[in-house]
Amino acid sequence: YGLTITHSSLKRFLAEPVPTTSSPDARALSHAFGLLAIGKFILRLPSEILEEELPRLQLTLSKSLNDSQLLVREAAASAIIAAQLVLRDETYLFTMLASLSDEKKNLLTYLFDKHGARGPVEGVTGGSAPAGGLDKLEKEMKRLDSRTSTPLRKP
């Protein structure tokens, strides 16, 4: 329920025109903040529920991953990495996020490796997601959180 409400709020926010008194940077900070919230919800969902929700998130995540603002792209990537940590199957994840270009899939595969979020490796025994992957993602989300909650400096 929380994920659905957060996602619909973010979509509504993005559909509104930018107020003339607001800066594009403030809008990007709010956009990234919403994506980080979605990522945090994703981390707490069972994989079965996430499988139902990802098709609804697909367009938002894809558009955000192609946004002109770096912070928005990083927040979208973090949300997708969170989904990978829950699902542990990048092929299935990329099937559910079908609108992603091959370039973005390659970038995400690199980020999955970097964050320890890849699925089980053939020939290696082990349990579920390594704690290191979750720790790395949470550290990245905290870094992005600090950037979204810091007030903008006026020139």
PDB file of C-alpha atoms in Angstrom:
ATOM      1  CA  TYR A   1       0.000   0.000   0.000  1.00  0.00           C
ATOM      2  CA  GLY A   2       2.787   2.450   0.893  1.00  0.00           C
ATOM      3  CA  LEU A   3       4.578   1.822  -2.385  1.00  0.00           C
ATOM      4  CA  THR A   4       1.411   2.414  -4.416  1.00  0.00           C
ATOM      5  CA  ILE A   5       0.640   5.697  -2.617  1.00  0.00           C
ATOM      6  CA  THR A   6       4.226   6.947  -2.923  1.00  0.00           C
ATOM      7  CA  HIS A   7       4.367   6.044  -6.604  1.00  0.00           C
ATOM      8  CA  SER A   8       1.053   7.722  -7.410  1.00  0.00           C
ATOM      9  CA  SER A   9       2.124  10.836  -5.470  1.00  0.00           C
ATOM     10  CA  LEU A  10       5.383  11.005  -7.416  1.00  0.00           C
ATOM     11  CA  LYS A  11       3.555  10.590 -10.738  1.00  0.00           C
ATOM     12  CA  ARG A  12       1.132  13.361  -9.825  1.00  0.00           C
ATOM     13  CA  PHE A  13       3.996  15.636  -8.752  1.00  0.00           C
ATOM     14  CA  LEU A  14       5.812  15.042 -12.047  1.00  0.00           C
ATOM     15  CA  ALA A  15       2.638  15.721 -14.059  1.00  0.00           C
ATOM     16  CA  GLU A  16       2.249  19.189 -12.539  1.00  0.00           C
ATOM     17  CA  PRO A  17       3.900  22.117 -14.345  1.00  0.00           C
ATOM     18  CA  VAL A  18       6.945  23.618 -12.656  1.00  0.00           C
ATOM     19  CA  PRO A  19       5.904  26.740 -10.734  1.00  0.00           C
ATOM     20  CA  THR A  20       7.548  29.898 -12.029  1.00  0.00           C
ATOM     21  CA  THR A  21       8.897  30.631  -8.556  1.00  0.00           C
ATOM     22  CA  SER A  22      10.570  27.214  -8.309  1.00  0.00           C
ATOM     23  CA  SER A  23      13.902  26.129  -9.713  1.00  0.00           C
ATOM     24  CA  PRO A  24      14.429  23.000 -11.812  1.00  0.00           C
ATOM     25  CA  ASP A  25      16.969  21.865  -9.206  1.00  0.00           C
ATOM     26  CA  ALA A  26      14.326  21.899  -6.478  1.00  0.00           C
ATOM     27  CA  ARG A  27      12.073  19.781  -8.689  1.00  0.00           C
ATOM     28  CA  ALA A  28      14.922  17.314  -9.323  1.00  0.00           C
ATOM     29  CA  LEU A  29      15.596  17.053  -5.573  1.00  0.00           C
ATOM     30  CA  SER A  30      11.933  16.244  -4.929  1.00  0.00           C
ATOM     31  CA  HIS A  31      11.875  13.753  -7.807  1.00  0.00           C
ATOM     32  CA  ALA A  32      14.962  11.987  -6.435  1.00  0.00           C
ATOM     33  CA  PHE A  33      13.479  12.023  -2.920  1.00  0.00           C
ATOM     34  CA  GLY A  34      10.359  10.238  -4.212  1.00  0.00           C
ATOM     35  CA  LEU A  35      12.442   7.633  -6.053  1.00  0.00           C
ATOM     36  CA  LEU A  36      14.492   6.956  -2.921  1.00  0.00           C
ATOM     37  CA  ALA A  37      11.290   6.450  -0.949  1.00  0.00           C
ATOM     38  CA  ILE A  38      10.118   3.966  -3.586  1.00  0.00           C
ATOM     39  CA  GLY A  39      13.459   2.150  -3.323  1.00  0.00           C
ATOM     40  CA  LYS A  40      13.142   1.914   0.452  1.00  0.00           C
ATOM     41  CA  PHE A  41       9.635   0.481   0.147  1.00  0.00           C
ATOM     42  CA  ILE A  42      10.877  -2.038  -2.423  1.00  0.00           C
ATOM     43  CA  LEU A  43      13.520  -3.320   0.009  1.00  0.00           C
ATOM     44  CA  ARG A  44      10.797  -4.228   2.513  1.00  0.00           C
ATOM     45  CA  LEU A  45       8.513  -6.064   0.107  1.00  0.00           C
ATOM     46  CA  PRO A  46       8.402  -9.814  -0.360  1.00  0.00           C
ATOM     47  CA  SER A  47       9.416 -10.814  -3.894  1.00  0.00           C
ATOM     48  CA  GLU A  48       5.870 -11.981  -4.728  1.00  0.00           C
ATOM     49  CA  ILE A  49       4.424  -8.513  -4.066  1.00  0.00           C
ATOM     50  CA  LEU A  50       7.294  -6.800  -5.880  1.00  0.00           C
ATOM     51  CA  GLU A  51       6.617  -8.929  -8.952  1.00  0.00           C
ATOM     52  CA  GLU A  52       3.076  -7.524  -8.990  1.00  0.00           C
ATOM     53  CA  GLU A  53       4.183  -3.921  -8.455  1.00  0.00           C
ATOM     54  CA  LEU A  54       7.136  -3.663 -10.862  1.00  0.00           C
ATOM     55  CA  PRO A  55       5.049  -3.458 -14.038  1.00  0.00           C
ATOM     56  CA  ARG A  56       3.307  -0.397 -12.562  1.00  0.00           C
ATOM     57  CA  LEU A  57       6.668   1.191 -11.699  1.00  0.00           C
ATOM     58  CA  GLN A  58       8.298   0.394 -15.039  1.00  0.00           C
ATOM     59  CA  LEU A  59       7.583   3.641 -16.870  1.00  0.00           C
ATOM     60  CA  THR A  60       8.474   5.864 -13.918  1.00  0.00           C
ATOM     61  CA  LEU A  61      11.776   4.072 -13.322  1.00  0.00           C
ATOM     62  CA  SER A  62      12.688   4.011 -17.017  1.00  0.00           C
ATOM     63  CA  LYS A  63      11.979   7.706 -17.533  1.00  0.00           C
ATOM     64  CA  SER A  64      13.836   8.596 -14.354  1.00  0.00           C
ATOM     65  CA  LEU A  65      16.861   6.547 -15.392  1.00  0.00           C
ATOM     66  CA  ASN A  66      17.016   8.731 -18.524  1.00  0.00           C
ATOM     67  CA  ASP A  67      16.446  12.052 -16.738  1.00  0.00           C
ATOM     68  CA  SER A  68      18.776  14.981 -17.427  1.00  0.00           C
ATOM     69  CA  GLN A  69      19.567  15.385 -13.696  1.00  0.00           C
ATOM     70  CA  LEU A  70      22.281  13.106 -12.305  1.00  0.00           C
ATOM     71  CA  LEU A  71      20.675  12.890  -8.869  1.00  0.00           C
ATOM     72  CA  VAL A  72      17.405  11.630 -10.377  1.00  0.00           C
ATOM     73  CA  ARG A  73      19.250   9.001 -12.437  1.00  0.00           C
ATOM     74  CA  GLU A  74      21.182   7.839  -9.357  1.00  0.00           C
ATOM     75  CA  ALA A  75      17.986   7.590  -7.287  1.00  0.00           C
ATOM     76  CA  ALA A  76      16.256   5.601 -10.055  1.00  0.00           C
ATOM     77  CA  ALA A  77      19.245   3.253 -10.261  1.00  0.00           C
ATOM     78  CA  SER A  78      19.111   2.774  -6.474  1.00  0.00           C
ATOM     79  CA  ALA A  79      15.424   1.815  -6.657  1.00  0.00           C
ATOM     80  CA  ILE A  80      16.177  -0.711  -9.401  1.00  0.00           C
ATOM     81  CA  ILE A  81      19.131  -2.107  -7.424  1.00  0.00           C
ATOM     82  CA  ALA A  82      16.740  -2.498  -4.471  1.00  0.00           C
ATOM     83  CA  ALA A  83      14.409  -4.516  -6.723  1.00  0.00           C
ATOM     84  CA  GLN A  84      17.339  -6.696  -7.792  1.00  0.00           C
ATOM     85  CA  LEU A  85      18.298  -7.337  -4.164  1.00  0.00           C
ATOM     86  CA  VAL A  86      14.754  -8.557  -3.493  1.00  0.00           C
ATOM     87  CA  LEU A  87      14.271 -10.589  -6.681  1.00  0.00           C
ATOM     88  CA  ARG A  88      17.879 -11.866  -7.125  1.00  0.00           C
ATOM     89  CA  ASP A  89      17.184 -12.528 -10.816  1.00  0.00           C
ATOM     90  CA  GLU A  90      18.330  -9.784 -13.177  1.00  0.00           C
ATOM     91  CA  THR A  91      16.990 -11.532 -16.287  1.00  0.00           C
ATOM     92  CA  TYR A  92      13.514 -11.586 -14.768  1.00  0.00           C
ATOM     93  CA  LEU A  93      13.911  -7.994 -13.525  1.00  0.00           C
ATOM     94  CA  PHE A  94      14.913  -6.787 -16.996  1.00  0.00           C
ATOM     95  CA  THR A  95      11.931  -8.642 -18.462  1.00  0.00           C
ATOM     96  CA  MET A  96       9.662  -6.753 -16.072  1.00  0.00           C
ATOM     97  CA  LEU A  97      11.407  -3.465 -16.945  1.00  0.00           C
ATOM     98  CA  ALA A  98      11.146  -4.111 -20.679  1.00  0.00           C
ATOM     99  CA  SER A  99      11.328  -0.441 -21.679  1.00  0.00           C
ATOM    100  CA  LEU A 100      14.983  -0.167 -20.592  1.00  0.00           C
ATOM    101  CA  SER A 101      17.527   0.194 -23.387  1.00  0.00           C
ATOM    102  CA  ASP A 102      20.421  -2.261 -23.668  1.00  0.00           C
ATOM    103  CA  GLU A 103      22.758   0.564 -22.633  1.00  0.00           C
ATOM    104  CA  LYS A 104      20.824   1.060 -19.371  1.00  0.00           C
ATOM    105  CA  LYS A 105      20.661  -2.701 -18.771  1.00  0.00           C
ATOM    106  CA  ASN A 106      24.456  -2.884 -19.128  1.00  0.00           C
ATOM    107  CA  LEU A 107      24.879   0.027 -16.712  1.00  0.00           C
ATOM    108  CA  LEU A 108      22.543  -1.612 -14.210  1.00  0.00           C
ATOM    109  CA  THR A 109      24.358  -4.944 -14.524  1.00  0.00           C
ATOM    110  CA  TYR A 110      27.583  -3.117 -13.660  1.00  0.00           C
ATOM    111  CA  LEU A 111      25.867  -1.441 -10.691  1.00  0.00           C
ATOM    112  CA  PHE A 112      24.453  -4.795  -9.529  1.00  0.00           C
ATOM    113  CA  ASP A 113      28.026  -6.140  -9.492  1.00  0.00           C
ATOM    114  CA  LYS A 114      29.311  -3.055  -7.704  1.00  0.00           C
ATOM    115  CA  HIS A 115      26.646  -3.350  -5.004  1.00  0.00           C
ATOM    116  CA  GLY A 116      26.825  -7.141  -4.678  1.00  0.00           C
ATOM    117  CA  ALA A 117      23.278  -7.515  -5.950  1.00  0.00           C
ATOM    118  CA  ARG A 118      23.750 -10.099  -8.700  1.00  0.00           C
ATOM    119  CA  GLY A 119      21.817 -13.348  -8.515  1.00  0.00           C
ATOM    120  CA  PRO A 120      23.420 -16.637  -7.521  1.00  0.00           C
ATOM    121  CA  VAL A 121      26.555 -17.460  -9.481  1.00  0.00           C
ATOM    122  CA  GLU A 122      26.691 -20.883 -11.106  1.00  0.00           C
ATOM    123  CA  GLY A 123      28.976 -23.275  -9.224  1.00  0.00           C
ATOM    124  CA  VAL A 124      28.949 -21.206  -6.025  1.00  0.00           C
ATOM    125  CA  THR A 125      26.886 -22.391  -3.094  1.00  0.00           C
ATOM    126  CA  GLY A 126      25.324 -19.984  -0.677  1.00  0.00           C
ATOM    127  CA  GLY A 127      22.144 -18.621   0.767  1.00  0.00           C
ATOM    128  CA  SER A 128      20.157 -15.553  -0.132  1.00  0.00           C
ATOM    129  CA  ALA A 129      21.327 -11.997  -0.813  1.00  0.00           C
ATOM    130  CA  PRO A 130      24.638 -11.185   0.822  1.00  0.00           C
ATOM    131  CA  ALA A 131      24.371  -8.630   3.600  1.00  0.00           C
ATOM    132  CA  GLY A 132      27.134  -6.638   1.911  1.00  0.00           C
ATOM    133  CA  GLY A 133      24.862  -5.824  -1.044  1.00  0.00           C
ATOM    134  CA  LEU A 134      22.171  -4.426   1.211  1.00  0.00           C
ATOM    135  CA  ASP A 135      24.743  -2.521   3.275  1.00  0.00           C
ATOM    136  CA  LYS A 136      26.240  -0.942   0.150  1.00  0.00           C
ATOM    137  CA  LEU A 137      22.833   0.065  -1.170  1.00  0.00           C
ATOM    138  CA  GLU A 138      21.747   1.542   2.159  1.00  0.00           C
ATOM    139  CA  LYS A 139      24.985   3.542   2.292  1.00  0.00           C
ATOM    140  CA  GLU A 140      24.335   4.823  -1.260  1.00  0.00           C
ATOM    141  CA  MET A 141      20.741   5.715  -0.355  1.00  0.00           C
ATOM    142  CA  LYS A 142      21.937   7.641   2.713  1.00  0.00           C
ATOM    143  CA  ARG A 143      24.380   9.556   0.516  1.00  0.00           C
ATOM    144  CA  LEU A 144      21.598  10.433  -1.917  1.00  0.00           C
ATOM    145  CA  ASP A 145      19.216  11.246   0.963  1.00  0.00           C
ATOM    146  CA  SER A 146      21.677  13.803   2.300  1.00  0.00           C
ATOM    147  CA  ARG A 147      21.796  15.444  -1.120  1.00  0.00           C
ATOM    148  CA  THR A 148      17.992  15.588  -1.429  1.00  0.00           C
ATOM    149  CA  SER A 149      17.461  17.039   2.044  1.00  0.00           C
ATOM    150  CA  THR A 150      20.155  19.724   1.872  1.00  0.00           C
ATOM    151  CA  PRO A 151      18.664  23.153   1.111  1.00  0.00           C
ATOM    152  CA  LEU A 152      19.689  24.704  -2.184  1.00  0.00           C
ATOM    153  CA  ARG A 153      22.147  27.574  -1.993  1.00  0.00           C
ATOM    154  CA  LYS A 154      21.046  30.762  -3.653  1.00  0.00           C
ATOM    155  CA  PRO A 155      23.595  32.172  -6.114  1.00  0.00           C
TER     156      PRO A 155
END
